[in-house]
Structures are given as C-alpha cells and as structure tokens.
PDB file of C-alpha atoms in Angstrom:
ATOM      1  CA  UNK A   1       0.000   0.000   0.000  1.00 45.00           C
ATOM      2  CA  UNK A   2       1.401   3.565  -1.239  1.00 53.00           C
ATOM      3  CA  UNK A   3      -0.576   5.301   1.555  1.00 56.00           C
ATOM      4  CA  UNK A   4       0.826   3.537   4.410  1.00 53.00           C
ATOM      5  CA  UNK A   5       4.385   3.654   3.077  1.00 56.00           C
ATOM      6  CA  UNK A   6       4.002   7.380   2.432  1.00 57.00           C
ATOM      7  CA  UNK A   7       2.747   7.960   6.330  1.00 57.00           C
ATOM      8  CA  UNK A   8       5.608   5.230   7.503  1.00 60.00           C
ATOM      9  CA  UNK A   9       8.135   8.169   5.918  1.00 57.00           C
ATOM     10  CA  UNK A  10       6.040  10.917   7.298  1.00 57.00           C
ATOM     11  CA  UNK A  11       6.245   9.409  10.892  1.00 54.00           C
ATOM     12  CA  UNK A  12       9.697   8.579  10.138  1.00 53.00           C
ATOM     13  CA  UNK A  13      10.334  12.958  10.154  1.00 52.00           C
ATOM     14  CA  UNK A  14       8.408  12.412  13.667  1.00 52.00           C
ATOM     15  CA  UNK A  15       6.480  15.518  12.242  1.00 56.00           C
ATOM     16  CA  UNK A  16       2.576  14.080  11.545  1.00 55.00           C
ATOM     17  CA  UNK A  17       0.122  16.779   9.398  1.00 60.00           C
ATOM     18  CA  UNK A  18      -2.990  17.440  10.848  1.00 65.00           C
ATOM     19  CA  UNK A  19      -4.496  16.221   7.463  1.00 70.00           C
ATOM     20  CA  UNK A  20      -2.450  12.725   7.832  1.00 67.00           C
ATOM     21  CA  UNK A  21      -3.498  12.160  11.397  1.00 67.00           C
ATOM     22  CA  UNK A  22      -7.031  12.861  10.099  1.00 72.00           C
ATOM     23  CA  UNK A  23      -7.190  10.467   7.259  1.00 73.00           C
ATOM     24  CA  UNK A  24      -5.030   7.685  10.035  1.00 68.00           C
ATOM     25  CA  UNK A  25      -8.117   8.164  11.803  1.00 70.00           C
ATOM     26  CA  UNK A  26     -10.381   7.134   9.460  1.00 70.00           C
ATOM     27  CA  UNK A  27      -8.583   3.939   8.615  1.00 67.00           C
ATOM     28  CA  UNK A  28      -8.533   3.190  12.187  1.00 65.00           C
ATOM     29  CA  UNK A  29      -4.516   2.642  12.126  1.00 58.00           C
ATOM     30  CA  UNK A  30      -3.580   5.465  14.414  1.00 55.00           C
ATOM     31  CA  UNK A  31      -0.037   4.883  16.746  1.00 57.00           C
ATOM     32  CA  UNK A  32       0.817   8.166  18.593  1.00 53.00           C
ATOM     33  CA  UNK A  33       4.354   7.844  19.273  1.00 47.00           C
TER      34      UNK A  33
END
C-alpha cells in the first residue's frame, strides 16, 4: 500500500500533518508515538 508507506516516511520525520493524522483516523490505524 502507497498510503501507508508514504505515512511510515512521514512518521519517520516524527512531524505528523494534521491532514495525515485525520485520514489515520479514518482507517482506524492510528499509533501516537
């Protein structure tokens, strides 16, 4: 899955968007470090 890879890298910065939280919400795979 693209998406999930693209967040992985996002998380990786340790530096979450408020938009990519949002949509991790809504597929029910958030993991606040």
């Amino acid at each position: 899955m693209p998406v999930l890879e693209k967040l992985d890298l996002r998380w990786n910065t340790c530096e979450p968007s408020p938009p990519l939280l949002t949509e991790l919400e809504r597929r029910g795979c958030v993991v606040l470090l």
